[in-house]
Amino acid sequence: MLGIDPGTRKVGFALVSSENGVPAALGIEPLGTLVPRLRALAQQHAIHAIALGRGTHAQQIAELLAVLGLPIVFVDETDTTYRARALYFADNPPRGWRRLVPLGLQLPPRPIDDYAALLIARRYQKEHEGITA
């Protein structure tokens, strides 16, 4: 399963195992290089479908991804940005003095569109394939 968090200039993606929901690849790609990057992933891994977040610019991204020839399923992306932030900090806990600042007051030091894409893929799997997120 390939999860996609659509954006205006960049897109987060997460390639997730259908067996256990573990990410095999995470990344953030500019729109101009998205299709070649995902085509390379599709050649290396068996991707069965694309779970595309039903948010800003989703339809334009779907049209762009249609050239890959994979089924595209729109997935509700409510609260994925908020949850992606929590997931990011769970994987990358603050260090030094930042660990003393409540996480609710911190911003990740980099974009987290890839974590949002991971949550979109897991949400699809949970709803359709019985995998827990």
mmCIF file with all atom_site columns, C-alpha atoms in Angstrom:
data_model
loop_
_atom_site.group_PDB
_atom_site.id
_atom_site.type_symbol
_atom_site.label_atom_id
_atom_site.label_alt_id
_atom_site.label_comp_id
_atom_site.label_asym_id
_atom_site.label_entity_id
_atom_site.label_seq_id
_atom_site.pdbx_PDB_ins_code
_atom_site.Cartn_x
_atom_site.Cartn_y
_atom_site.Cartn_z
_atom_site.occupancy
_atom_site.B_iso_or_equiv
_atom_site.pdbx_formal_charge
_atom_site.auth_seq_id
_atom_site.auth_comp_id
_atom_site.auth_asym_id
_atom_site.auth_atom_id
_atom_site.pdbx_PDB_model_num
ATOM 1   C CA . MET A 1 1   ? 0.000   0.000  0.000   1.00 0.00 ? 1   MET A CA 1
ATOM 2   C CA . LEU A 1 2   ? 1.277   3.437  -0.888  1.00 0.00 ? 2   LEU A CA 1
ATOM 3   C CA . GLY A 1 3   ? -0.053  6.259  1.282   1.00 0.00 ? 3   GLY A CA 1
ATOM 4   C CA . ILE A 1 4   ? -0.021  9.767  -0.155  1.00 0.00 ? 4   ILE A CA 1
ATOM 5   C CA . ASP A 1 5   ? -0.506  13.058 1.698   1.00 0.00 ? 5   ASP A CA 1
ATOM 6   C CA . PRO A 1 6   ? -1.257  15.562 -1.094  1.00 0.00 ? 6   PRO A CA 1
ATOM 7   C CA . GLY A 1 7   ? 0.044   19.099 -0.959  1.00 0.00 ? 7   GLY A CA 1
ATOM 8   C CA . THR A 1 8   ? 0.442   22.169 -3.104  1.00 0.00 ? 8   THR A CA 1
ATOM 9   C CA . ARG A 1 9   ? 4.160   21.961 -3.853  1.00 0.00 ? 9   ARG A CA 1
ATOM 10  C CA . LYS A 1 10  ? 5.226   18.739 -2.155  1.00 0.00 ? 10  LYS A CA 1
ATOM 11  C CA . VAL A 1 11  ? 3.725   15.354 -1.398  1.00 0.00 ? 11  VAL A CA 1
ATOM 12  C CA . GLY A 1 12  ? 4.403   13.008 1.490   1.00 0.00 ? 12  GLY A CA 1
ATOM 13  C CA . PHE A 1 13  ? 4.496   9.311  0.694   1.00 0.00 ? 13  PHE A CA 1
ATOM 14  C CA . ALA A 1 14  ? 4.758   6.117  2.716   1.00 0.00 ? 14  ALA A CA 1
ATOM 15  C CA . LEU A 1 15  ? 5.100   2.607  1.369   1.00 0.00 ? 15  LEU A CA 1
ATOM 16  C CA . VAL A 1 16  ? 3.519   0.318  3.955   1.00 0.00 ? 16  VAL A CA 1
ATOM 17  C CA . SER A 1 17  ? 3.540   -3.455 4.259   1.00 0.00 ? 17  SER A CA 1
ATOM 18  C CA . SER A 1 18  ? 0.078   -4.965 3.959   1.00 0.00 ? 18  SER A CA 1
ATOM 19  C CA . GLU A 1 19  ? 1.031   -7.609 6.494   1.00 0.00 ? 19  GLU A CA 1
ATOM 20  C CA . ASN A 1 20  ? 1.879   -5.437 9.476   1.00 0.00 ? 20  ASN A CA 1
ATOM 21  C CA . GLY A 1 21  ? 1.603   -1.761 8.541   1.00 0.00 ? 21  GLY A CA 1
ATOM 22  C CA . VAL A 1 22  ? 5.359   -1.201 8.902   1.00 0.00 ? 22  VAL A CA 1
ATOM 23  C CA . PRO A 1 23  ? 6.764   1.446  6.540   1.00 0.00 ? 23  PRO A CA 1
ATOM 24  C CA . ALA A 1 24  ? 9.216   0.193  3.921   1.00 0.00 ? 24  ALA A CA 1
ATOM 25  C CA . ALA A 1 25  ? 9.844   3.727  2.633   1.00 0.00 ? 25  ALA A CA 1
ATOM 26  C CA . LEU A 1 26  ? 8.979   7.243  3.779   1.00 0.00 ? 26  LEU A CA 1
ATOM 27  C CA . GLY A 1 27  ? 9.633   10.490 1.989   1.00 0.00 ? 27  GLY A CA 1
ATOM 28  C CA . ILE A 1 28  ? 8.580   13.914 0.875   1.00 0.00 ? 28  ILE A CA 1
ATOM 29  C CA . GLU A 1 29  ? 8.865   14.689 -2.797  1.00 0.00 ? 29  GLU A CA 1
ATOM 30  C CA . PRO A 1 30  ? 8.315   17.859 -4.856  1.00 0.00 ? 30  PRO A CA 1
ATOM 31  C CA . LEU A 1 31  ? 5.496   17.548 -7.389  1.00 0.00 ? 31  LEU A CA 1
ATOM 32  C CA . GLY A 1 32  ? 7.936   17.776 -10.297 1.00 0.00 ? 32  GLY A CA 1
ATOM 33  C CA . THR A 1 33  ? 9.784   14.594 -9.316  1.00 0.00 ? 33  THR A CA 1
ATOM 34  C CA . LEU A 1 34  ? 6.947   12.684 -7.656  1.00 0.00 ? 34  LEU A CA 1
ATOM 35  C CA . VAL A 1 35  ? 5.977   10.351 -10.507 1.00 0.00 ? 35  VAL A CA 1
ATOM 36  C CA . PRO A 1 36  ? 9.542   9.185  -11.309 1.00 0.00 ? 36  PRO A CA 1
ATOM 37  C CA . ARG A 1 37  ? 10.209  8.603  -7.586  1.00 0.00 ? 37  ARG A CA 1
ATOM 38  C CA . LEU A 1 38  ? 7.024   6.570  -7.127  1.00 0.00 ? 38  LEU A CA 1
ATOM 39  C CA . ARG A 1 39  ? 7.586   4.697  -10.383 1.00 0.00 ? 39  ARG A CA 1
ATOM 40  C CA . ALA A 1 40  ? 10.994  3.602  -9.052  1.00 0.00 ? 40  ALA A CA 1
ATOM 41  C CA . LEU A 1 41  ? 9.344   2.449  -5.800  1.00 0.00 ? 41  LEU A CA 1
ATOM 42  C CA . ALA A 1 42  ? 6.725   0.515  -7.765  1.00 0.00 ? 42  ALA A CA 1
ATOM 43  C CA . GLN A 1 43  ? 9.491   -1.293 -9.677  1.00 0.00 ? 43  GLN A CA 1
ATOM 44  C CA . GLN A 1 44  ? 11.183  -2.325 -6.416  1.00 0.00 ? 44  GLN A CA 1
ATOM 45  C CA . HIS A 1 45  ? 8.054   -3.265 -4.441  1.00 0.00 ? 45  HIS A CA 1
ATOM 46  C CA . ALA A 1 46  ? 4.693   -4.820 -5.227  1.00 0.00 ? 46  ALA A CA 1
ATOM 47  C CA . ILE A 1 47  ? 2.286   -1.933 -4.723  1.00 0.00 ? 47  ILE A CA 1
ATOM 48  C CA . HIS A 1 48  ? -1.361  -2.967 -4.878  1.00 0.00 ? 48  HIS A CA 1
ATOM 49  C CA . ALA A 1 49  ? -3.042  0.421  -4.491  1.00 0.00 ? 49  ALA A CA 1
ATOM 50  C CA . ILE A 1 50  ? -2.570  4.065  -3.596  1.00 0.00 ? 50  ILE A CA 1
ATOM 51  C CA . ALA A 1 51  ? -4.348  5.478  -0.532  1.00 0.00 ? 51  ALA A CA 1
ATOM 52  C CA . LEU A 1 52  ? -4.627  9.181  -1.321  1.00 0.00 ? 52  LEU A CA 1
ATOM 53  C CA . GLY A 1 53  ? -5.650  11.623 1.375   1.00 0.00 ? 53  GLY A CA 1
ATOM 54  C CA . ARG A 1 54  ? -8.886  13.372 0.460   1.00 0.00 ? 54  ARG A CA 1
ATOM 55  C CA . GLY A 1 55  ? -7.586  16.865 1.169   1.00 0.00 ? 55  GLY A CA 1
ATOM 56  C CA . THR A 1 56  ? -6.154  19.885 -0.549  1.00 0.00 ? 56  THR A CA 1
ATOM 57  C CA . HIS A 1 57  ? -5.269  19.211 -4.198  1.00 0.00 ? 57  HIS A CA 1
ATOM 58  C CA . ALA A 1 58  ? -6.181  15.511 -3.948  1.00 0.00 ? 58  ALA A CA 1
ATOM 59  C CA . GLN A 1 59  ? -7.878  15.453 -7.341  1.00 0.00 ? 59  GLN A CA 1
ATOM 60  C CA . GLN A 1 60  ? -4.894  17.064 -9.095  1.00 0.00 ? 60  GLN A CA 1
ATOM 61  C CA . ILE A 1 61  ? -2.520  14.589 -7.428  1.00 0.00 ? 61  ILE A CA 1
ATOM 62  C CA . ALA A 1 62  ? -4.804  11.693 -8.440  1.00 0.00 ? 62  ALA A CA 1
ATOM 63  C CA . GLU A 1 63  ? -4.628  12.834 -12.063 1.00 0.00 ? 63  GLU A CA 1
ATOM 64  C CA . LEU A 1 64  ? -0.840  13.042 -11.797 1.00 0.00 ? 64  LEU A CA 1
ATOM 65  C CA . LEU A 1 65  ? -0.574  9.547  -10.278 1.00 0.00 ? 65  LEU A CA 1
ATOM 66  C CA . ALA A 1 66  ? -2.925  7.945  -12.810 1.00 0.00 ? 66  ALA A CA 1
ATOM 67  C CA . VAL A 1 67  ? 0.070   7.312  -15.116 1.00 0.00 ? 67  VAL A CA 1
ATOM 68  C CA . LEU A 1 68  ? 1.329   4.708  -12.614 1.00 0.00 ? 68  LEU A CA 1
ATOM 69  C CA . GLY A 1 69  ? -1.614  2.464  -13.491 1.00 0.00 ? 69  GLY A CA 1
ATOM 70  C CA . LEU A 1 70  ? -2.438  1.638  -9.866  1.00 0.00 ? 70  LEU A CA 1
ATOM 71  C CA . PRO A 1 71  ? -5.889  1.805  -8.270  1.00 0.00 ? 71  PRO A CA 1
ATOM 72  C CA . ILE A 1 72  ? -6.321  5.058  -6.327  1.00 0.00 ? 72  ILE A CA 1
ATOM 73  C CA . VAL A 1 73  ? -8.555  5.106  -3.255  1.00 0.00 ? 73  VAL A CA 1
ATOM 74  C CA . PHE A 1 74  ? -9.443  8.365  -1.527  1.00 0.00 ? 74  PHE A CA 1
ATOM 75  C CA . VAL A 1 75  ? -9.094  8.225  2.257   1.00 0.00 ? 75  VAL A CA 1
ATOM 76  C CA . ASP A 1 76  ? -10.343 10.655 4.884   1.00 0.00 ? 76  ASP A CA 1
ATOM 77  C CA . GLU A 1 77  ? -7.343  12.510 6.264   1.00 0.00 ? 77  GLU A CA 1
ATOM 78  C CA . THR A 1 78  ? -9.033  14.151 9.239   1.00 0.00 ? 78  THR A CA 1
ATOM 79  C CA . ASP A 1 79  ? -6.554  14.782 12.086  1.00 0.00 ? 79  ASP A CA 1
ATOM 80  C CA . THR A 1 80  ? -3.629  13.179 10.228  1.00 0.00 ? 80  THR A CA 1
ATOM 81  C CA . THR A 1 81  ? -1.430  16.259 10.585  1.00 0.00 ? 81  THR A CA 1
ATOM 82  C CA . TYR A 1 82  ? -2.042  16.399 14.328  1.00 0.00 ? 82  TYR A CA 1
ATOM 83  C CA . ARG A 1 83  ? -1.493  12.652 14.729  1.00 0.00 ? 83  ARG A CA 1
ATOM 84  C CA . ALA A 1 84  ? 1.558   12.753 12.431  1.00 0.00 ? 84  ALA A CA 1
ATOM 85  C CA . ARG A 1 85  ? 3.161   15.271 14.750  1.00 0.00 ? 85  ARG A CA 1
ATOM 86  C CA . ALA A 1 86  ? 2.628   12.957 17.728  1.00 0.00 ? 86  ALA A CA 1
ATOM 87  C CA . LEU A 1 87  ? 3.988   9.997  15.750  1.00 0.00 ? 87  LEU A CA 1
ATOM 88  C CA . TYR A 1 88  ? 7.034   12.005 14.700  1.00 0.00 ? 88  TYR A CA 1
ATOM 89  C CA . PHE A 1 89  ? 7.843   12.907 18.310  1.00 0.00 ? 89  PHE A CA 1
ATOM 90  C CA . ALA A 1 90  ? 7.288   9.292  19.396  1.00 0.00 ? 90  ALA A CA 1
ATOM 91  C CA . ASP A 1 91  ? 9.922   8.218  16.825  1.00 0.00 ? 91  ASP A CA 1
ATOM 92  C CA . ASN A 1 92  ? 12.181  11.233 17.456  1.00 0.00 ? 92  ASN A CA 1
ATOM 93  C CA . PRO A 1 93  ? 11.855  12.341 21.077  1.00 0.00 ? 93  PRO A CA 1
ATOM 94  C CA . PRO A 1 94  ? 13.249  15.794 21.877  1.00 0.00 ? 94  PRO A CA 1
ATOM 95  C CA . ARG A 1 95  ? 16.702  15.879 23.413  1.00 0.00 ? 95  ARG A CA 1
ATOM 96  C CA . GLY A 1 96  ? 18.551  18.293 25.640  1.00 0.00 ? 96  GLY A CA 1
ATOM 97  C CA . TRP A 1 97  ? 16.579  21.243 26.937  1.00 0.00 ? 97  TRP A CA 1
ATOM 98  C CA . ARG A 1 98  ? 13.775  20.568 24.407  1.00 0.00 ? 98  ARG A CA 1
ATOM 99  C CA . ARG A 1 99  ? 12.728  17.473 26.365  1.00 0.00 ? 99  ARG A CA 1
ATOM 100 C CA . LEU A 1 100 ? 11.629  19.847 29.154  1.00 0.00 ? 100 LEU A CA 1
ATOM 101 C CA . VAL A 1 101 ? 9.234   21.741 26.861  1.00 0.00 ? 101 VAL A CA 1
ATOM 102 C CA . PRO A 1 102 ? 5.749   20.180 26.499  1.00 0.00 ? 102 PRO A CA 1
ATOM 103 C CA . LEU A 1 103 ? 5.327   18.550 23.071  1.00 0.00 ? 103 LEU A CA 1
ATOM 104 C CA . GLY A 1 104 ? 2.195   20.598 22.476  1.00 0.00 ? 104 GLY A CA 1
ATOM 105 C CA . LEU A 1 105 ? 4.374   23.704 22.379  1.00 0.00 ? 105 LEU A CA 1
ATOM 106 C CA . GLN A 1 106 ? 6.959   22.264 19.977  1.00 0.00 ? 106 GLN A CA 1
ATOM 107 C CA . LEU A 1 107 ? 7.043   21.996 16.214  1.00 0.00 ? 107 LEU A CA 1
ATOM 108 C CA . PRO A 1 108 ? 8.941   19.234 14.432  1.00 0.00 ? 108 PRO A CA 1
ATOM 109 C CA . PRO A 1 109 ? 12.209  20.518 12.937  1.00 0.00 ? 109 PRO A CA 1
ATOM 110 C CA . ARG A 1 110 ? 11.201  19.281 9.470   1.00 0.00 ? 110 ARG A CA 1
ATOM 111 C CA . PRO A 1 111 ? 8.037   18.751 7.428   1.00 0.00 ? 111 PRO A CA 1
ATOM 112 C CA . ILE A 1 112 ? 6.066   15.666 8.512   1.00 0.00 ? 112 ILE A CA 1
ATOM 113 C CA . ASP A 1 113 ? 4.059   14.984 5.358   1.00 0.00 ? 113 ASP A CA 1
ATOM 114 C CA . ASP A 1 114 ? 5.612   11.505 5.200   1.00 0.00 ? 114 ASP A CA 1
ATOM 115 C CA . TYR A 1 115 ? 4.214   10.680 8.641   1.00 0.00 ? 115 TYR A CA 1
ATOM 116 C CA . ALA A 1 116 ? 0.785   11.950 7.532   1.00 0.00 ? 116 ALA A CA 1
ATOM 117 C CA . ALA A 1 117 ? 1.036   9.662  4.475   1.00 0.00 ? 117 ALA A CA 1
ATOM 118 C CA . LEU A 1 118 ? 1.894   6.766  6.778   1.00 0.00 ? 118 LEU A CA 1
ATOM 119 C CA . LEU A 1 119 ? -1.233  7.425  8.819   1.00 0.00 ? 119 LEU A CA 1
ATOM 120 C CA . ILE A 1 120 ? -3.352  7.651  5.654   1.00 0.00 ? 120 ILE A CA 1
ATOM 121 C CA . ALA A 1 121 ? -2.067  4.246  4.479   1.00 0.00 ? 121 ALA A CA 1
ATOM 122 C CA . ARG A 1 122 ? -2.637  2.717  7.907   1.00 0.00 ? 122 ARG A CA 1
ATOM 123 C CA . ARG A 1 123 ? -6.133  4.184  8.089   1.00 0.00 ? 123 ARG A CA 1
ATOM 124 C CA . TYR A 1 124 ? -7.001  2.563  4.764   1.00 0.00 ? 124 TYR A CA 1
ATOM 125 C CA . GLN A 1 125 ? -5.536  -0.754 5.880   1.00 0.00 ? 125 GLN A CA 1
ATOM 126 C CA . LYS A 1 126 ? -7.384  -0.650 9.176   1.00 0.00 ? 126 LYS A CA 1
ATOM 127 C CA . GLU A 1 127 ? -10.695 0.009  7.460   1.00 0.00 ? 127 GLU A CA 1
ATOM 128 C CA . HIS A 1 128 ? -10.285 -2.397 4.535   1.00 0.00 ? 128 HIS A CA 1
ATOM 129 C CA . GLU A 1 129 ? -7.751  -5.044 5.375   1.00 0.00 ? 129 GLU A CA 1
ATOM 130 C CA . GLY A 1 130 ? -8.126  -5.540 9.123   1.00 0.00 ? 130 GLY A CA 1
ATOM 131 C CA . ILE A 1 131 ? -4.673  -4.206 10.057  1.00 0.00 ? 131 ILE A CA 1
ATOM 132 C CA . THR A 1 132 ? -4.445  -2.194 13.249  1.00 0.00 ? 132 THR A CA 1
ATOM 133 C CA . ALA A 1 133 ? -2.715  1.170  13.130  1.00 0.00 ? 133 ALA A CA 1
#
